[in-house]
Amino acid sequence: MNQEAKRETAPTSPSSPSSSTTSFDSGGSERDPRPPPSLSPPAPAMSTVLSPLIATQLNYLLAHSPLPLKVGQVWAGSKNGRYADRFTLLVPFCLDYIKWDVIYNAGYPSVPPDIVFPPEDDDFHPLIPVGDVKEEKEGEGEVHMRKSSLSDWNSKDSSRLLALVHELRDLYMRYQKKRIEELDDARLKFEISTILSREGIEVCMISSPDRPEEVKFAVPLLDIDLNKLVLACPWRHQQKIYLQVVFPVHRSYSSAPSAPRIKLVSSSELRSLFSVEDVKLPSWLDGMCMAEYLPNLEENLKTQVLEAVASVGARRRFIEALPSLFGRPLEADPVFCRRATVLVVSGVFTFLVHFSIPTQFPKQQPILTLQSSQHFNSQGTPILSPPINDYPWSPRWDLPEMVERIFDFLVDECLNFKKYCNDTMPQQQ
Amino acid sequence: MADDTPVEKISISGPTLASIIHRFTSSPGDVDGLLFGHVARLPPPDLHDDDPSSAASAASSSPLSATVTGFFCSGSPMGLYDALGRLDLPALRRAFATADHRPPGCCLLGWFSGRRRSPIRPSMREFAVSLSLSKSPILTLDERPSSPHPDLPPKPCIFLLLSSSPSPNHAVHTHEYRAFVFRSMAGGSGALEPRSLDVINVGPAFRGQYSSFSPQSAFPWMPCWPKGVEEGERERGSKKGESLREAERELRLLESSAEGFGLERLERLVGPGAAEYTSEMEDLYTKMLLKLEGLARLVEKSSTRVLEQVIALPLSLKCLVLFDYRYLYLEY
């Protein structure tokens, strides 16, 4: 596991029983998630174009994997360097990415690839059958080998790399679990025995030379399919909210185990529907275990998610109410209804009003940003007002009233904005 | 395998390392192959004079030193194993057959892999191959068909990983190598433990070896004495039939190596007959050299005369003569 990356995602809160939330970038292309990322850059350097057979497999992997995989560096290992044949694959695991160097041979693209794992995982040997020698018979190892997608590699079958990566990730998951089970920590042993049966749970060790060892659990929360909650959902990958729990490893039984660091994590794509940052986590009581903590949290979270989904409807109706006073919006977000832009004319002054509608609408009011169509700064970009969210608002108003109040506010505000634009212009010149 | 006896030291001769690196850099892609060499015991760390049993046990478990002296490079990737790192035994046997001319006492020590511009850490397949190689009976059975001698140290499995990366403009090529020893562990697995690699013949530490060097050759001793001495020797040899028979045997061996190029023909080149032949040749050369010197003198004189005439001529003609003179010179 990449320790650098870990340090970024794991919060370094000073107090131990702390709860914080952050967002986990799933790496999926947020703006346009549907087409698979192309591997051939528009003006490729000679050495970064993958050999056709290899490129087909990698493209298939990226397009068809349910995991938000990413490709890092692509480079050539052959002498002439005509075709690239090795690349770094970033594999999502336990709310982080592990970097695997996939090594093909451009001279023999039909030869199955080899993988170099990061130095922290130097005792991860997926080709060696795992298991206790006493329990395992010779035959079982053979079965494991025969099942491997490497055993009858067919380079013309473009799905092979996908099968291999998924197989290795499963083995990696087992390897991490085994590492944690071998730790001499009573609490962790208990947590694993009670919680590891939960579907989709992932665990990993966080070990770095300058910090004490920790164990990270990534617990998927809520049984509901978030992708199905939204009409015309654009998400390619399955969205999930995870609870990340980081336990410090206690090797002695005497000291009382300190509370874990907990936070909610979701992909950045989910942020347009629901923000995990807004969730207040219940506090972790002394002597608590995850099995006790989770039901309460899940129930709480479920209500909030369903509220967020209901909020999409309220936002849609708000946008639908805009034309009565503002005219048809120039632009509106049809899926999550988070944004709308209208054109406003006051005398000769023409400007745009951007509505940024929060997930907690109507509890929170839309944030307005005005953009002049006639005033430009020295860089030639239109002058924007600072975000405005202190205008009169009540969530109890009905939608037409909300629109009317905003309209009334803008009638006054547009004069201020015009003055602001005129003031900004000469300064720039 | 070497479960309990650790390999502490891995050495490689400079030329072997250089030729592995050369083989790697000259190949279009990644390379792999086998490493051959020998294993010896390092002196035990401390010996007890009073207790012979402890000394014996110390000797049998004293650390090993492996020396790589040769290698076999398979031409294609994964020529010796499959995608899962399992050994291809027929291919390995063929590799043994091609590397059969290696000196006696030389055995399979392990293998190497060279891959360009990649991390210098063993990959998943390299680990699996090392494990298969350490488990494989070929390492021990092929070399020692009879019962293993108790004094002989167990064979280790060494893995040499090479990587090279050129700078973007190919001005600087960086070669890296790391040596590992495969150590079996309980549970059927093991670990590749990094070891430092001593390169023999490089650095001042190896100066002593040059003075203690004695060449070994499969080629027999060549009997070549001055005529008188040889006859005297033969007379004495007839008295000692044993030494004569020894000489006869060596002669036969020599003739088989010479492949038709008989000793008589060789004697004409190096024996007393050759001395006359050489002096004749030298005489011929001396005469030829004298003749050449005479010719050179002649040319020198004629060119001086031409130059004198050129000075006497009017300017317009000088060029012409100079031109001709150049031709004249060229004709020589």
mmCIF file of N, CA and C in Angstrom, chain B residues 119-230:
data_model
loop_
_atom_site.group_PDB
_atom_site.id
_atom_site.type_symbol
_atom_site.label_atom_id
_atom_site.label_comp_id
_atom_site.label_asym_id
_atom_site.label_seq_id
_atom_site.Cartn_x
_atom_site.Cartn_y
_atom_site.Cartn_z
ATOM 1 N N PRO B 119 10.907 -1.551 -11.548
ATOM 2 C CA PRO B 119 11.414 -1.504 -10.167
ATOM 3 C C PRO B 119 12.317 -2.686 -9.854
ATOM 4 N N ILE B 120 13.363 -2.444 -9.088
ATOM 5 C CA ILE B 120 14.318 -3.506 -8.791
ATOM 6 C C ILE B 120 13.850 -4.264 -7.541
ATOM 7 N N ARG B 121 12.670 -4.834 -7.675
ATOM 8 C CA ARG B 121 12.100 -5.696 -6.637
ATOM 9 C C ARG B 121 11.593 -6.945 -7.347
ATOM 10 N N PRO B 122 11.679 -8.095 -6.703
ATOM 11 C CA PRO B 122 11.198 -9.305 -7.382
ATOM 12 C C PRO B 122 9.709 -9.203 -7.679
ATOM 13 N N SER B 123 9.336 -9.625 -8.872
ATOM 14 C CA SER B 123 7.924 -9.598 -9.236
ATOM 15 C C SER B 123 7.259 -10.861 -8.719
ATOM 16 N N MET B 124 5.945 -10.945 -8.929
ATOM 17 C CA MET B 124 5.238 -12.124 -8.398
ATOM 18 C C MET B 124 5.712 -13.393 -9.086
ATOM 19 N N ARG B 125 5.993 -13.311 -10.395
ATOM 20 C CA ARG B 125 6.409 -14.529 -11.085
ATOM 21 C C ARG B 125 7.841 -14.886 -10.723
ATOM 22 N N GLU B 126 8.667 -13.865 -10.571
ATOM 23 C CA GLU B 126 10.061 -14.147 -10.211
ATOM 24 C C GLU B 126 10.147 -14.847 -8.862
ATOM 25 N N PHE B 127 9.278 -14.447 -7.957
ATOM 26 C CA PHE B 127 9.263 -15.104 -6.664
ATOM 27 C C PHE B 127 8.829 -16.559 -6.818
ATOM 28 N N ALA B 128 7.788 -16.765 -7.635
ATOM 29 C CA ALA B 128 7.272 -18.125 -7.815
ATOM 30 C C ALA B 128 8.319 -19.017 -8.475
ATOM 31 N N VAL B 129 9.062 -18.458 -9.446
ATOM 32 C CA VAL B 129 10.097 -19.260 -10.109
ATOM 33 C C VAL B 129 11.192 -19.617 -9.106
ATOM 34 N N SER B 130 11.582 -18.662 -8.269
ATOM 35 C CA SER B 130 12.626 -18.935 -7.276
ATOM 36 C C SER B 130 12.172 -20.037 -6.328
ATOM 37 N N LEU B 131 10.893 -19.987 -5.968
ATOM 38 C CA LEU B 131 10.369 -21.016 -5.067
ATOM 39 C C LEU B 131 10.396 -22.380 -5.755
ATOM 40 N N SER B 132 9.945 -22.423 -7.012
ATOM 41 C CA SER B 132 9.930 -23.699 -7.724
ATOM 42 C C SER B 132 11.347 -24.232 -7.882
ATOM 43 N N LEU B 133 12.262 -23.325 -8.179
ATOM 44 C CA LEU B 133 13.649 -23.742 -8.403
ATOM 45 C C LEU B 133 14.264 -24.274 -7.108
ATOM 46 N N SER B 134 13.901 -23.650 -5.990
ATOM 47 C CA SER B 134 14.479 -24.119 -4.731
ATOM 48 C C SER B 134 13.882 -25.456 -4.324
ATOM 49 N N LYS B 135 12.634 -25.703 -4.722
ATOM 50 C CA LYS B 135 11.995 -26.963 -4.364
ATOM 51 C C LYS B 135 12.381 -28.074 -5.330
ATOM 52 N N SER B 136 12.755 -27.683 -6.541
ATOM 53 C CA SER B 136 12.953 -28.665 -7.596
ATOM 54 C C SER B 136 14.130 -29.578 -7.289
ATOM 55 N N PRO B 137 13.972 -30.886 -7.529
ATOM 56 C CA PRO B 137 15.084 -31.810 -7.281
ATOM 57 C C PRO B 137 16.201 -31.653 -8.302
ATOM 58 N N ILE B 138 15.928 -30.960 -9.380
ATOM 59 C CA ILE B 138 16.926 -30.852 -10.445
ATOM 60 C C ILE B 138 18.202 -30.182 -9.945
ATOM 61 N N LEU B 139 18.047 -29.307 -9.001
ATOM 62 C CA LEU B 139 19.218 -28.602 -8.476
ATOM 63 C C LEU B 139 20.186 -29.569 -7.810
ATOM 64 N N THR B 140 19.650 -30.556 -7.126
ATOM 65 C CA THR B 140 20.528 -31.469 -6.408
ATOM 66 C C THR B 140 20.733 -32.755 -7.194
ATOM 67 N N LEU B 141 19.679 -33.287 -7.767
ATOM 68 C CA LEU B 141 19.792 -34.613 -8.390
ATOM 69 C C LEU B 141 20.623 -34.580 -9.657
ATOM 70 N N ASP B 142 20.469 -33.550 -10.426
ATOM 71 C CA ASP B 142 21.190 -33.504 -11.686
ATOM 72 C C ASP B 142 22.698 -33.521 -11.457
ATOM 73 N N GLU B 143 23.104 -32.801 -10.468
ATOM 74 C CA GLU B 143 24.540 -32.670 -10.251
ATOM 75 C C GLU B 143 25.109 -33.836 -9.450
ATOM 76 N N ARG B 144 24.328 -34.368 -8.573
ATOM 77 C CA ARG B 144 24.850 -35.446 -7.716
ATOM 78 C C ARG B 144 23.930 -36.654 -7.795
ATOM 79 N N PRO B 145 24.144 -37.468 -8.782
ATOM 80 C CA PRO B 145 23.265 -38.623 -8.915
ATOM 81 C C PRO B 145 23.414 -39.603 -7.752
ATOM 82 N N SER B 146 24.614 -39.707 -7.218
ATOM 83 C CA SER B 146 24.812 -40.627 -6.098
ATOM 84 C C SER B 146 24.358 -39.952 -4.800
ATOM 85 N N SER B 147 24.494 -40.683 -3.708
ATOM 86 C CA SER B 147 24.048 -40.139 -2.427
ATOM 87 C C SER B 147 24.859 -38.891 -2.084
ATOM 88 N N PRO B 148 24.198 -37.876 -1.593
ATOM 89 C CA PRO B 148 24.921 -36.631 -1.322
ATOM 90 C C PRO B 148 26.001 -36.813 -0.264
ATOM 91 N N HIS B 149 27.128 -36.273 -0.558
ATOM 92 C CA HIS B 149 28.266 -36.374 0.345
ATOM 93 C C HIS B 149 28.022 -35.478 1.557
ATOM 94 N N PRO B 150 28.250 -35.956 2.744
ATOM 95 C CA PRO B 150 27.951 -35.113 3.913
ATOM 96 C C PRO B 150 28.809 -33.848 3.984
ATOM 97 N N ASP B 151 30.011 -33.921 3.427
ATOM 98 C CA ASP B 151 30.893 -32.747 3.515
ATOM 99 C C ASP B 151 30.497 -31.644 2.536
ATOM 100 N N LEU B 152 29.774 -32.065 1.491
ATOM 101 C CA LEU B 152 29.433 -31.061 0.482
ATOM 102 C C LEU B 152 28.319 -30.167 1.013
ATOM 103 N N PRO B 153 28.453 -28.886 0.827
ATOM 104 C CA PRO B 153 27.403 -27.995 1.337
ATOM 105 C C PRO B 153 26.142 -28.109 0.503
ATOM 106 N N PRO B 154 24.979 -27.833 1.087
ATOM 107 C CA PRO B 154 23.739 -27.879 0.316
ATOM 108 C C PRO B 154 23.698 -26.753 -0.715
ATOM 109 N N LYS B 155 22.908 -26.984 -1.742
ATOM 110 C CA LYS B 155 22.848 -25.999 -2.827
ATOM 111 C C LYS B 155 21.855 -24.889 -2.469
ATOM 112 N N PRO B 156 22.244 -23.677 -2.610
ATOM 113 C CA PRO B 156 21.284 -22.589 -2.373
ATOM 114 C C PRO B 156 20.538 -22.250 -3.669
ATOM 115 N N CYS B 157 19.557 -21.385 -3.557
ATOM 116 C CA CYS B 157 18.909 -20.866 -4.763
ATOM 117 C C CYS B 157 19.080 -19.350 -4.750
ATOM 118 N N ILE B 158 19.832 -18.905 -5.731
ATOM 119 C CA ILE B 158 20.170 -17.479 -5.797
ATOM 120 C C ILE B 158 19.371 -16.843 -6.916
ATOM 121 N N PHE B 159 18.942 -15.641 -6.685
ATOM 122 C CA PHE B 159 18.223 -14.912 -7.731
ATOM 123 C C PHE B 159 18.910 -13.565 -7.935
ATOM 124 N N LEU B 160 19.285 -13.315 -9.161
ATOM 125 C CA LEU B 160 19.941 -12.052 -9.489
ATOM 126 C C LEU B 160 18.978 -11.237 -10.346
ATOM 127 N N LEU B 161 18.644 -10.065 -9.873
ATOM 128 C CA LEU B 161 17.692 -9.209 -10.589
ATOM 129 C C LEU B 161 18.447 -8.021 -11.166
ATOM 130 N N LEU B 162 18.291 -7.826 -12.458
ATOM 131 C CA LEU B 162 18.980 -6.706 -13.122
ATOM 132 C C LEU B 162 17.951 -5.754 -13.697
ATOM 133 N N SER B 163 18.311 -4.506 -13.687
ATOM 134 C CA SER B 163 17.425 -3.517 -14.306
ATOM 135 C C SER B 163 18.306 -2.462 -14.945
ATOM 136 N N SER B 164 17.888 -1.958 -16.054
ATOM 137 C CA SER B 164 18.656 -0.881 -16.667
ATOM 138 C C SER B 164 17.701 0.195 -17.118
ATOM 139 N N SER B 165 18.143 1.416 -17.009
ATOM 140 C CA SER B 165 17.285 2.512 -17.451
ATOM 141 C C SER B 165 18.152 3.578 -18.097
ATOM 142 N N PRO B 166 17.879 3.880 -19.352
ATOM 143 C CA PRO B 166 18.626 4.949 -20.006
ATOM 144 C C PRO B 166 18.032 6.308 -19.672
ATOM 145 N N SER B 167 18.868 7.327 -19.708
ATOM 146 C CA SER B 167 18.351 8.688 -19.544
ATOM 147 C C SER B 167 17.569 9.037 -20.810
ATOM 148 N N PRO B 168 16.711 10.061 -20.756
ATOM 149 C CA PRO B 168 15.848 10.341 -21.924
ATOM 150 C C PRO B 168 16.602 10.491 -23.247
ATOM 151 N N ASN B 169 17.814 11.032 -23.205
ATOM 152 C CA ASN B 169 18.543 11.192 -24.471
ATOM 153 C C ASN B 169 19.509 10.041 -24.735
ATOM 154 N N HIS B 170 19.419 8.986 -23.944
ATOM 155 C CA HIS B 170 20.250 7.793 -24.081
ATOM 156 C C HIS B 170 21.737 8.076 -23.873
ATOM 157 N N ALA B 171 22.042 9.172 -23.213
ATOM 158 C CA ALA B 171 23.451 9.492 -22.972
ATOM 159 C C ALA B 171 23.971 8.694 -21.779
ATOM 160 N N VAL B 172 23.122 8.455 -20.807
ATOM 161 C CA VAL B 172 23.551 7.738 -19.604
ATOM 162 C C VAL B 172 22.679 6.490 -19.455
ATOM 163 N N HIS B 173 23.330 5.353 -19.307
ATOM 164 C CA HIS B 173 22.585 4.113 -19.058
ATOM 165 C C HIS B 173 22.917 3.654 -17.645
ATOM 166 N N THR B 174 21.911 3.524 -16.847
ATOM 167 C CA THR B 174 22.132 3.100 -15.465
ATOM 168 C C THR B 174 21.800 1.616 -15.350
ATOM 169 N N HIS B 175 22.751 0.868 -14.836
ATOM 170 C CA HIS B 175 22.503 -0.568 -14.619
ATOM 171 C C HIS B 175 22.457 -0.823 -13.130
ATOM 172 N N GLU B 176 21.425 -1.521 -12.724
ATOM 173 C CA GLU B 176 21.303 -1.858 -11.308
ATOM 174 C C GLU B 176 21.199 -3.360 -11.196
ATOM 175 N N TYR B 177 21.695 -3.904 -10.121
ATOM 176 C CA TYR B 177 21.481 -5.327 -9.884
ATOM 177 C C TYR B 177 21.328 -5.564 -8.395
ATOM 178 N N ARG B 178 20.551 -6.581 -8.075
ATOM 179 C CA ARG B 178 20.375 -6.969 -6.684
ATOM 180 C C ARG B 178 20.387 -8.482 -6.627
ATOM 181 N N ALA B 179 21.064 -8.997 -5.639
ATOM 182 C CA ALA B 179 21.115 -10.448 -5.488
ATOM 183 C C ALA B 179 20.252 -10.844 -4.301
ATOM 184 N N PHE B 180 19.575 -11.968 -4.447
ATOM 185 C CA PHE B 180 18.711 -12.475 -3.380
ATOM 186 C C PHE B 180 19.037 -13.944 -3.145
ATOM 187 N N VAL B 181 18.766 -14.366 -1.936
ATOM 188 C CA VAL B 181 18.858 -15.785 -1.624
ATOM 189 C C VAL B 181 17.469 -16.238 -1.234
ATOM 190 N N PHE B 182 17.031 -17.342 -1.830
ATOM 191 C CA PHE B 182 15.713 -17.838 -1.479
ATOM 192 C C PHE B 182 15.821 -18.663 -0.205
ATOM 193 N N ARG B 183 15.005 -18.321 0.748
ATOM 194 C CA ARG B 183 15.025 -19.039 2.008
ATOM 195 C C ARG B 183 13.662 -19.681 2.228
ATOM 196 N N SER B 184 13.657 -20.979 2.319
ATOM 197 C CA SER B 184 12.376 -21.676 2.514
ATOM 198 C C SER B 184 11.895 -21.449 3.930
ATOM 199 N N MET B 185 10.587 -21.410 4.057
ATOM 200 C CA MET B 185 9.990 -21.225 5.378
ATOM 201 C C MET B 185 8.897 -22.260 5.571
ATOM 202 N N ALA B 186 8.448 -22.331 6.781
ATOM 203 C CA ALA B 186 7.354 -23.253 7.067
ATOM 204 C C ALA B 186 6.117 -22.801 6.320
ATOM 205 N N GLY B 187 5.285 -23.733 5.938
ATOM 206 C CA GLY B 187 4.067 -23.366 5.232
ATOM 207 C C GLY B 187 4.247 -23.423 3.730
ATOM 208 N N GLY B 188 5.370 -23.977 3.305
ATOM 209 C CA GLY B 188 5.589 -24.159 1.877
ATOM 210 C C GLY B 188 5.986 -22.888 1.159
ATOM 211 N N SER B 189 6.094 -21.807 1.898
ATOM 212 C CA SER B 189 6.475 -20.547 1.250
ATOM 213 C C SER B 189 7.940 -20.248 1.551
ATOM 214 N N GLY B 190 8.317 -19.041 1.382
ATOM 215 C CA GLY B 190 9.693 -18.651 1.634
ATOM 216 C C GLY B 190 9.846 -17.176 1.437
ATOM 217 N N ALA B 191 11.074 -16.742 1.405
ATOM 218 C CA ALA B 191 11.316 -15.311 1.219
ATOM 219 C C ALA B 191 12.587 -15.140 0.422
ATOM 220 N N LEU B 192 12.589 -14.108 -0.382
ATOM 221 C CA LEU B 192 13.807 -13.750 -1.107
ATOM 222 C C LEU B 192 14.520 -12.698 -0.271
ATOM 223 N N GLU B 193 15.658 -13.089 0.291
ATOM 224 C CA GLU B 193 16.368 -12.158 1.160
ATOM 225 C C GLU B 193 17.494 -11.496 0.378
ATOM 226 N N PRO B 194 17.535 -10.178 0.398
ATOM 227 C CA PRO B 194 18.598 -9.505 -0.353
ATOM 228 C C PRO B 194 19.974 -9.749 0.263
ATOM 229 N N ARG B 195 20.952 -9.941 -0.569
ATOM 230 C CA ARG B 195 22.341 -10.124 -0.138
ATOM 231 C C ARG B 195 23.220 -9.202 -0.976
ATOM 232 N N SER B 196 24.330 -8.797 -0.382
ATOM 233 C CA SER B 196 25.247 -7.976 -1.178
ATOM 234 C C SER B 196 26.003 -8.891 -2.142
ATOM 235 N N LEU B 197 26.369 -8.328 -3.261
ATOM 236 C CA LEU B 197 27.032 -9.118 -4.294
ATOM 237 C C LEU B 197 28.472 -8.634 -4.421
ATOM 238 N N ASP B 198 29.425 -9.535 -4.153
ATOM 239 C CA ASP B 198 30.840 -9.185 -4.304
ATOM 240 C C ASP B 198 31.253 -9.458 -5.741
ATOM 241 N N VAL B 199 31.816 -8.471 -6.367
ATOM 242 C CA VAL B 199 32.289 -8.681 -7.730
ATOM 243 C C VAL B 199 33.792 -8.961 -7.659
ATOM 244 N N ILE B 200 34.148 -10.175 -8.019
ATOM 245 C CA ILE B 200 35.562 -10.574 -7.960
ATOM 246 C C ILE B 200 36.304 -9.876 -9.101
ATOM 247 N N ASN B 201 37.550 -9.539 -8.853
ATOM 248 C CA ASN B 201 38.432 -8.906 -9.844
ATOM 249 C C ASN B 201 38.175 -7.418 -9.988
ATOM 250 N N VAL B 202 37.318 -6.905 -9.199
ATOM 251 C CA VAL B 202 37.104 -5.465 -9.279
ATOM 252 C C VAL B 202 37.463 -4.866 -7.916
ATOM 253 N N GLY B 203 38.318 -3.888 -7.927
ATOM 254 C CA GLY B 203 38.694 -3.211 -6.692
ATOM 255 C C GLY B 203 39.996 -3.752 -6.125
ATOM 256 N N PRO B 204 40.613 -2.988 -5.246
ATOM 257 C CA PRO B 204 41.941 -3.359 -4.733
ATOM 258 C C PRO B 204 41.924 -4.597 -3.838
ATOM 259 N N ALA B 205 40.737 -4.970 -3.342
ATOM 260 C CA ALA B 205 40.677 -6.115 -2.427
ATOM 261 C C ALA B 205 41.074 -7.412 -3.121
ATOM 262 N N PHE B 206 41.021 -7.414 -4.448
ATOM 263 C CA PHE B 206 41.260 -8.660 -5.161
ATOM 264 C C PHE B 206 42.664 -8.737 -5.756
ATOM 265 N N ARG B 207 43.537 -7.782 -5.390
ATOM 266 C CA ARG B 207 44.873 -7.769 -5.979
ATOM 267 C C ARG B 207 45.639 -9.051 -5.645
ATOM 268 N N GLY B 208 45.425 -9.554 -4.447
ATOM 269 C CA GLY B 208 46.122 -10.756 -4.003
ATOM 270 C C GLY B 208 45.823 -11.960 -4.882
ATOM 271 N N GLN B 209 44.662 -11.967 -5.472
ATOM 272 C CA GLN B 209 44.286 -13.120 -6.283
ATOM 273 C C GLN B 209 45.140 -13.265 -7.529
ATOM 274 N N TYR B 210 45.610 -12.153 -8.030
ATOM 275 C CA TYR B 210 46.412 -12.232 -9.254
ATOM 276 C C TYR B 210 47.706 -13.000 -9.018
ATOM 277 N N SER B 211 48.320 -12.778 -7.838
ATOM 278 C CA SER B 211 49.578 -13.458 -7.569
ATOM 279 C C SER B 211 49.344 -14.939 -7.284
ATOM 280 N N SER B 212 48.195 -15.278 -6.745
ATOM 281 C CA SER B 212 47.941 -16.679 -6.413
ATOM 282 C C SER B 212 47.232 -17.414 -7.549
ATOM 283 N N PHE B 213 47.154 -16.773 -8.694
ATOM 284 C CA PHE B 213 46.405 -17.374 -9.802
ATOM 285 C C PHE B 213 47.229 -18.471 -10.483
ATOM 286 N N SER B 214 46.651 -19.624 -10.695
ATOM 287 C CA SER B 214 47.307 -20.640 -11.509
ATOM 288 C C SER B 214 46.306 -21.113 -12.548
ATOM 289 N N PRO B 215 46.716 -21.079 -13.805
ATOM 290 C CA PRO B 215 45.750 -21.411 -14.848
ATOM 291 C C PRO B 215 45.424 -22.897 -14.878
ATOM 292 N N GLN B 216 44.221 -23.219 -15.198
ATOM 293 C CA GLN B 216 43.816 -24.611 -15.362
ATOM 294 C C GLN B 216 43.291 -24.747 -16.775
ATOM 295 N N SER B 217 43.740 -25.811 -17.444
ATOM 296 C CA SER B 217 43.307 -25.966 -18.813
ATOM 297 C C SER B 217 43.058 -27.429 -19.108
ATOM 298 N N ALA B 218 42.082 -27.668 -19.955
ATOM 299 C CA ALA B 218 41.795 -29.041 -20.360
ATOM 300 C C ALA B 218 42.784 -29.498 -21.431
ATOM 301 N N PHE B 219 43.561 -28.609 -21.975
ATOM 302 C CA PHE B 219 44.521 -28.906 -23.035
ATOM 303 C C PHE B 219 45.765 -29.568 -22.414
ATOM 304 N N PRO B 220 46.231 -30.680 -22.966
ATOM 305 C CA PRO B 220 47.368 -31.370 -22.319
ATOM 306 C C PRO B 220 48.698 -30.635 -22.524
ATOM 307 N N TRP B 221 49.672 -31.074 -21.761
ATOM 308 C CA TRP B 221 51.013 -30.472 -21.837
ATOM 309 C C TRP B 221 51.642 -30.856 -23.163
ATOM 310 N N MET B 222 52.249 -29.891 -23.823
ATOM 311 C CA MET B 222 52.772 -30.174 -25.149
ATOM 312 C C MET B 222 54.262 -30.544 -25.059
ATOM 313 N N PRO B 223 54.646 -31.758 -25.494
ATOM 314 C CA PRO B 223 56.079 -32.127 -25.425
ATOM 315 C C PRO B 223 56.857 -31.430 -26.534
ATOM 316 N N CYS B 224 57.656 -30.513 -26.181
ATOM 317 C CA CYS B 224 58.415 -29.762 -27.177
ATOM 318 C C CYS B 224 59.762 -29.385 -26.563
ATOM 319 N N TRP B 225 60.758 -30.215 -26.839
ATOM 320 C CA TRP B 225 62.090 -29.952 -26.289
ATOM 321 C C TRP B 225 63.084 -29.801 -27.441
ATOM 322 N N PRO B 226 64.242 -29.219 -27.208
ATOM 323 C CA PRO B 226 65.331 -29.248 -28.202
ATOM 324 C C PRO B 226 65.715 -30.715 -28.482
ATOM 325 N N LYS B 227 66.168 -30.946 -29.692
ATOM 326 C CA LYS B 227 66.345 -32.337 -30.159
ATOM 327 C C LYS B 227 67.129 -33.214 -29.194
ATOM 328 N N GLY B 228 68.278 -32.718 -28.795
ATOM 329 C CA GLY B 228 69.161 -33.518 -27.944
ATOM 330 C C GLY B 228 68.497 -33.878 -26.617
ATOM 331 N N VAL B 229 67.895 -32.896 -26.067
ATOM 332 C CA VAL B 229 67.257 -33.088 -24.757
ATOM 333 C C VAL B 229 66.166 -34.150 -24.863
ATOM 334 N N GLU B 230 65.414 -34.043 -25.978
ATOM 335 C CA GLU B 230 64.286 -34.953 -26.160
ATOM 336 C C GLU B 230 64.765 -36.398 -26.232
#
